[in-house]
mmCIF file of C-alpha atoms in Angstrom:
data_model
loop_
_atom_site.group_PDB
_atom_site.id
_atom_site.type_symbol
_atom_site.label_atom_id
_atom_site.label_comp_id
_atom_site.label_asym_id
_atom_site.label_seq_id
_atom_site.Cartn_x
_atom_site.Cartn_y
_atom_site.Cartn_z
ATOM 1 C CA GLU A 95 0.252 -0.353 -0.313
ATOM 2 C CA VAL A 96 1.054 3.390 -0.852
ATOM 3 C CA GLN A 97 1.519 5.923 1.753
ATOM 4 C CA LEU A 98 2.484 9.503 2.358
ATOM 5 C CA LEU A 99 3.162 11.420 5.453
ATOM 6 C CA GLU A 100 3.825 15.357 5.825
ATOM 7 C CA SER A 101 5.635 16.312 8.870
ATOM 8 C CA GLY A 102 6.905 19.794 10.492
ATOM 9 C CA GLY A 103 4.427 21.956 9.547
ATOM 10 C CA GLY A 104 3.584 25.051 12.678
ATOM 11 C CA LEU A 105 3.560 28.372 12.727
ATOM 12 C CA GLU A 106 6.456 30.435 11.742
ATOM 13 C CA GLN A 107 7.167 34.208 11.554
ATOM 14 C CA PRO A 108 7.069 35.973 8.487
ATOM 15 C CA GLY A 109 10.927 35.700 6.728
ATOM 16 C CA GLY A 110 11.314 33.049 8.983
ATOM 17 C CA SER A 111 12.176 29.197 7.781
ATOM 18 C CA LEU A 112 10.868 25.791 8.180
ATOM 19 C CA ARG A 113 11.146 22.239 6.873
ATOM 20 C CA LEU A 114 8.673 19.439 5.697
ATOM 21 C CA SER A 115 9.131 15.970 5.256
ATOM 22 C CA CYS A 116 7.759 13.820 3.087
ATOM 23 C CA ALA A 117 7.404 9.928 4.401
ATOM 24 C CA THR A 118 6.928 6.966 1.720
ATOM 25 C CA SER A 119 6.421 3.501 1.648
ATOM 26 C CA GLY A 120 4.702 0.914 -1.045
ATOM 27 C CA PHE A 121 6.847 1.932 -3.906
ATOM 28 C CA THR A 122 9.712 2.313 -4.863
ATOM 29 C CA PHE A 123 11.247 5.468 -4.161
ATOM 30 C CA SER A 124 13.689 6.029 -6.204
ATOM 31 C CA THR A 125 12.649 5.937 -9.537
ATOM 32 C CA TYR A 126 9.239 8.142 -9.093
ATOM 33 C CA ALA A 127 9.346 11.787 -9.019
ATOM 34 C CA LEU A 128 7.724 13.696 -6.124
ATOM 35 C CA THR A 129 5.578 16.803 -5.635
ATOM 36 C CA TRP A 130 4.524 19.066 -3.424
ATOM 37 C CA VAL A 131 1.485 20.957 -4.234
ATOM 38 C CA ARG A 132 -0.287 22.956 -1.615
ATOM 39 C CA GLN A 133 -3.600 24.591 -1.006
ATOM 40 C CA ALA A 134 -4.265 27.827 0.944
ATOM 41 C CA PRO A 135 -7.334 27.646 3.644
ATOM 42 C CA GLY A 136 -10.162 27.822 1.476
ATOM 43 C CA LYS A 137 -8.913 28.211 -2.135
ATOM 44 C CA GLY A 138 -8.016 25.699 -4.756
ATOM 45 C CA LEU A 139 -4.863 23.362 -5.229
ATOM 46 C CA GLU A 140 -1.503 24.815 -6.714
ATOM 47 C CA TRP A 141 1.662 23.151 -7.407
ATOM 48 C CA VAL A 142 4.706 24.271 -5.427
ATOM 49 C CA SER A 143 7.988 21.974 -7.128
ATOM 50 C CA THR A 144 8.847 18.901 -8.710
ATOM 51 C CA MET A 145 12.037 16.757 -8.350
ATOM 52 C CA ASN A 146 12.410 13.898 -10.582
ATOM 53 C CA ALA A 147 13.992 10.343 -9.971
ATOM 54 C CA GLY A 148 16.818 9.749 -11.863
ATOM 55 C CA SER A 149 18.377 13.568 -12.871
ATOM 56 C CA GLY A 150 17.241 15.189 -10.300
ATOM 57 C CA ASN A 151 16.219 17.949 -11.636
ATOM 58 C CA THR A 152 13.993 20.493 -10.628
ATOM 59 C CA TYR A 153 11.391 22.754 -11.195
ATOM 60 C CA TYR A 154 9.245 25.253 -9.089
ATOM 61 C CA ALA A 155 6.335 27.635 -9.350
ATOM 62 C CA ASP A 156 7.605 31.360 -9.755
ATOM 63 C CA SER A 157 5.943 31.905 -6.638
ATOM 64 C CA VAL A 158 8.383 29.939 -4.657
ATOM 65 C CA LYS A 159 11.346 29.982 -6.589
ATOM 66 C CA GLY A 160 14.421 31.387 -5.017
ATOM 67 C CA ARG A 161 12.659 30.809 -1.615
ATOM 68 C CA PHE A 162 12.068 27.044 -1.766
ATOM 69 C CA THR A 163 14.277 24.171 -1.843
ATOM 70 C CA ILE A 164 12.878 20.629 -2.632
ATOM 71 C CA SER A 165 15.255 17.899 -1.834
ATOM 72 C CA ARG A 166 15.071 13.739 -1.501
ATOM 73 C CA ASP A 167 16.961 10.963 0.263
ATOM 74 C CA ASN A 168 16.556 7.690 -1.708
ATOM 75 C CA SER A 169 18.392 6.246 1.460
ATOM 76 C CA LYS A 170 15.645 6.923 3.309
ATOM 77 C CA ASN A 171 12.383 7.463 0.832
ATOM 78 C CA THR A 172 12.066 10.701 2.385
ATOM 79 C CA LEU A 173 11.624 13.611 0.546
ATOM 80 C CA TYR A 174 11.783 17.396 1.788
ATOM 81 C CA LEU A 175 10.692 20.843 1.716
ATOM 82 C CA GLN A 176 12.727 24.315 2.713
ATOM 83 C CA MET A 177 11.274 26.246 2.938
ATOM 84 C CA ASN A 178 12.969 30.517 3.407
ATOM 85 C CA ASP A 179 12.233 34.102 3.612
ATOM 86 C CA LEU A 180 8.667 33.162 4.738
ATOM 87 C CA ARG A 181 5.405 35.249 3.688
ATOM 88 C CA ALA A 182 1.419 35.458 4.646
ATOM 89 C CA GLU A 183 0.629 34.226 1.321
ATOM 90 C CA ASP A 184 2.630 30.880 1.896
ATOM 91 C CA THR A 185 0.297 30.196 4.491
ATOM 92 C CA ALA A 186 -1.484 26.687 3.365
ATOM 93 C CA VAL A 187 -1.981 23.441 3.609
ATOM 94 C CA TYR A 188 1.004 21.724 1.873
ATOM 95 C CA PHE A 189 0.501 17.973 0.439
ATOM 96 C CA CYS A 190 3.283 15.242 -0.750
ATOM 97 C CA ALA A 191 2.283 13.386 -3.650
ATOM 98 C CA LYS A 192 3.829 10.607 -5.515
ATOM 99 C CA ASP A 193 3.981 11.864 -8.822
ATOM 100 C CA ASN A 194 3.885 8.724 -11.757
ATOM 101 C CA SER A 195 6.476 11.001 -13.547
ATOM 102 C CA LEU A 196 4.667 12.252 -16.455
ATOM 103 C CA HIS A 197 3.662 15.067 -13.273
ATOM 104 C CA TYR A 198 -0.096 13.922 -13.040
ATOM 105 C CA PHE A 199 -0.339 12.523 -9.765
ATOM 106 C CA ASP A 200 -1.655 9.331 -8.323
ATOM 107 C CA PHE A 201 -1.021 9.522 -4.829
ATOM 108 C CA TRP A 202 -1.296 12.377 -2.133
ATOM 109 C CA GLY A 203 -0.456 12.457 1.696
ATOM 110 C CA GLN A 204 -2.844 14.172 3.882
ATOM 111 C CA GLY A 205 -0.785 17.038 4.557
ATOM 112 C CA ALA A 206 0.778 19.503 6.928
ATOM 113 C CA LEU A 207 -0.333 22.910 7.704
ATOM 114 C CA VAL A 208 1.841 26.099 7.983
ATOM 115 C CA THR A 209 0.412 28.586 8.926
ATOM 116 C CA VAL A 210 2.819 31.610 8.568
ATOM 117 C CA SER A 211 2.011 35.218 10.560
ATOM 118 C CA SER A 212 3.264 37.422 13.377
ATOM 119 C CA GLU B 218 1.283 29.662 -17.831
ATOM 120 C CA ILE B 219 -1.079 27.886 -18.939
ATOM 121 C CA VAL B 220 -4.297 29.244 -17.359
ATOM 122 C CA MET B 221 -6.865 25.865 -16.760
ATOM 123 C CA THR B 222 -10.101 27.137 -16.725
ATOM 124 C CA GLN B 223 -13.315 25.647 -15.198
ATOM 125 C CA SER B 224 -16.804 26.223 -14.772
ATOM 126 C CA PRO B 225 -18.991 26.327 -13.586
ATOM 127 C CA GLY B 226 -17.840 27.271 -10.028
ATOM 128 C CA THR B 227 -20.941 25.776 -8.300
ATOM 129 C CA LEU B 228 -23.274 23.374 -9.802
ATOM 130 C CA SER B 229 -26.254 22.088 -7.987
ATOM 131 C CA VAL B 230 -27.515 18.600 -8.811
ATOM 132 C CA SER B 231 -29.783 15.975 -7.605
ATOM 133 C CA PRO B 232 -29.072 12.267 -6.401
ATOM 134 C CA GLY B 233 -29.529 10.395 -9.462
ATOM 135 C CA GLU B 234 -28.957 12.905 -11.913
ATOM 136 C CA ARG B 235 -26.265 13.407 -14.788
ATOM 137 C CA ALA B 236 -23.410 15.710 -14.087
ATOM 138 C CA THR B 237 -20.968 17.829 -16.679
ATOM 139 C CA LEU B 238 -17.934 19.762 -15.578
ATOM 140 C CA SER B 239 -16.088 21.486 -17.808
ATOM 141 C CA CYS B 240 -12.306 22.304 -18.572
ATOM 142 C CA ARG B 241 -10.772 24.908 -20.342
ATOM 143 C CA ALA B 242 -6.946 25.410 -21.153
ATOM 144 C CA SER B 243 -5.556 28.534 -22.290
ATOM 145 C CA GLN B 244 -3.486 26.462 -24.871
ATOM 146 C CA ASN B 245 -3.775 23.289 -26.306
ATOM 147 C CA VAL B 246 -2.326 20.072 -23.943
ATOM 148 C CA LYS B 247 -3.299 17.649 -26.147
ATOM 149 C CA THR B 248 -4.510 14.819 -23.984
ATOM 150 C CA ASN B 249 -2.565 15.735 -20.686
ATOM 151 C CA LEU B 250 -5.219 16.724 -18.753
ATOM 152 C CA ALA B 251 -6.041 14.739 -14.956
ATOM 153 C CA TRP B 252 -8.985 15.035 -12.688
ATOM 154 C CA TYR B 253 -8.801 15.467 -9.420
ATOM 155 C CA GLN B 254 -11.962 14.815 -6.703
ATOM 156 C CA GLN B 255 -11.238 15.958 -3.442
ATOM 157 C CA LYS B 256 -13.533 16.191 -0.150
ATOM 158 C CA PRO B 257 -13.850 18.118 2.581
ATOM 159 C CA GLY B 258 -10.736 17.984 4.930
ATOM 160 C CA GLN B 259 -9.285 15.008 2.651
ATOM 161 C CA ALA B 260 -6.299 15.071 0.370
ATOM 162 C CA PRO B 261 -7.405 15.495 -2.862
ATOM 163 C CA ARG B 262 -8.073 11.646 -5.107
ATOM 164 C CA LEU B 263 -6.395 11.000 -8.470
ATOM 165 C CA LEU B 264 -9.906 10.285 -10.579
ATOM 166 C CA ILE B 265 -8.989 11.043 -14.703
ATOM 167 C CA SER B 266 -5.515 10.773 -16.499
ATOM 168 C CA TYR B 267 -4.860 11.457 -19.698
ATOM 169 C CA ALA B 268 -7.914 13.436 -20.126
ATOM 170 C CA SER B 269 -10.127 9.487 -19.763
ATOM 171 C CA THR B 270 -8.463 6.925 -18.159
ATOM 172 C CA ARG B 271 -10.068 6.167 -15.011
ATOM 173 C CA ALA B 272 -8.583 5.847 -11.772
ATOM 174 C CA THR B 273 -8.570 2.140 -10.225
ATOM 175 C CA GLY B 274 -11.711 2.534 -7.510
ATOM 176 C CA PHE B 275 -14.116 4.908 -9.096
ATOM 177 C CA PRO B 276 -16.779 3.344 -10.685
ATOM 178 C CA ALA B 277 -17.911 3.730 -14.493
ATOM 179 C CA ARG B 278 -20.385 6.274 -14.063
ATOM 180 C CA PHE B 279 -17.810 8.729 -14.107
ATOM 181 C CA SER B 280 -15.923 9.365 -17.634
ATOM 182 C CA GLY B 281 -13.492 12.046 -18.767
ATOM 183 C CA SER B 282 -13.431 12.990 -22.365
ATOM 184 C CA GLY B 283 -11.932 16.259 -24.707
ATOM 185 C CA SER B 284 -8.704 16.757 -26.308
ATOM 186 C CA GLY B 285 -6.643 20.121 -26.797
ATOM 187 C CA THR B 286 -8.187 22.701 -24.827
ATOM 188 C CA GLU B 287 -11.332 21.636 -24.341
ATOM 189 C CA PHE B 288 -12.324 18.903 -21.469
ATOM 190 C CA THR B 289 -15.715 17.420 -19.628
ATOM 191 C CA LEU B 290 -15.841 15.622 -16.477
ATOM 192 C CA THR B 291 -19.119 13.630 -16.758
ATOM 193 C CA ILE B 292 -21.069 11.965 -13.825
ATOM 194 C CA SER B 293 -24.019 9.562 -15.240
ATOM 195 C CA SER B 294 -25.809 9.155 -11.797
ATOM 196 C CA LEU B 295 -24.351 10.985 -8.941
ATOM 197 C CA GLN B 296 -24.681 9.160 -6.038
ATOM 198 C CA SER B 297 -23.929 10.844 -2.404
ATOM 199 C CA GLU B 298 -20.011 10.145 -2.064
ATOM 200 C CA ASP B 299 -19.963 11.980 -5.367
ATOM 201 C CA PHE B 300 -20.727 15.418 -4.092
ATOM 202 C CA ALA B 301 -17.231 17.077 -3.498
ATOM 203 C CA VAL B 302 -15.008 19.802 -5.505
ATOM 204 C CA TYR B 303 -13.149 18.110 -8.648
ATOM 205 C CA TYR B 304 -10.129 20.148 -9.996
ATOM 206 C CA CYS B 305 -8.612 19.288 -13.576
ATOM 207 C CA GLN B 306 -4.846 19.962 -13.973
ATOM 208 C CA GLN B 307 -2.951 20.043 -17.220
ATOM 209 C CA TYR B 308 0.895 18.194 -17.403
ATOM 210 C CA ASN B 309 1.930 19.355 -21.053
ATOM 211 C CA LYS B 310 4.012 21.726 -20.022
ATOM 212 C CA TRP B 311 6.131 23.388 -16.860
ATOM 213 C CA PRO B 312 4.578 24.824 -14.723
ATOM 214 C CA LEU B 313 2.014 22.265 -14.089
ATOM 215 C CA THR B 314 -1.192 23.968 -13.412
ATOM 216 C CA PHE B 315 -4.772 23.493 -12.020
ATOM 217 C CA GLY B 316 -8.253 25.063 -12.224
ATOM 218 C CA GLN B 317 -9.686 26.573 -9.777
ATOM 219 C CA GLY B 318 -12.526 23.438 -9.165
ATOM 220 C CA THR B 319 -16.097 23.494 -9.361
ATOM 221 C CA LYS B 320 -17.876 22.430 -6.344
ATOM 222 C CA LEU B 321 -20.794 20.057 -6.954
ATOM 223 C CA GLU B 322 -23.261 20.473 -4.530
ATOM 224 C CA ILE B 323 -26.431 18.482 -3.453
ATOM 225 C CA LYS B 324 -30.040 20.589 -4.985
#
């Protein structure tokens, strides 16, 4: 059974940093792209970042480019999102998702809430 | 950036009736289009990929169609568990983009 479990969310002040983790199981982690998608309260889905498997190529939404860094540890089957210089508009539930490598998402975690507020 | 526009924003339908949801892309995305279902407090769930391939676990009353810039999700006979928000997503070009969602509510 494929499982993804996010952690590391919480309350942070504007300008601060947080690191999200996504622990996975049930699939061969090293062979799939992985993605972060966020959802602001009461709003729709917004793609944030994707990291490919073999090449390790990374992609970012313009809204987070230069502030967020996606990474993965294939030995721990874990995906990360380092979020720096946080802004109020980064407040959202952050989902990690297994990317089928054609870049739609066939399994999702339950999400981690990030709140940016002073 | 490819803009995905869903209509209507809210659709009110009675159980047992048919629901038709639309998704329009600002550029040609071929059939690189997915649909997701999201219920309150839950993660999205993949419903359709490649515009018309139904994901495991969804019954045949769900169907997707279209290519290029115009796509449709049809639910042939609504059941109570189908009332949710539905999102389309294009994966033809970076950045990946979602529509704003259609809320399917009970009439």
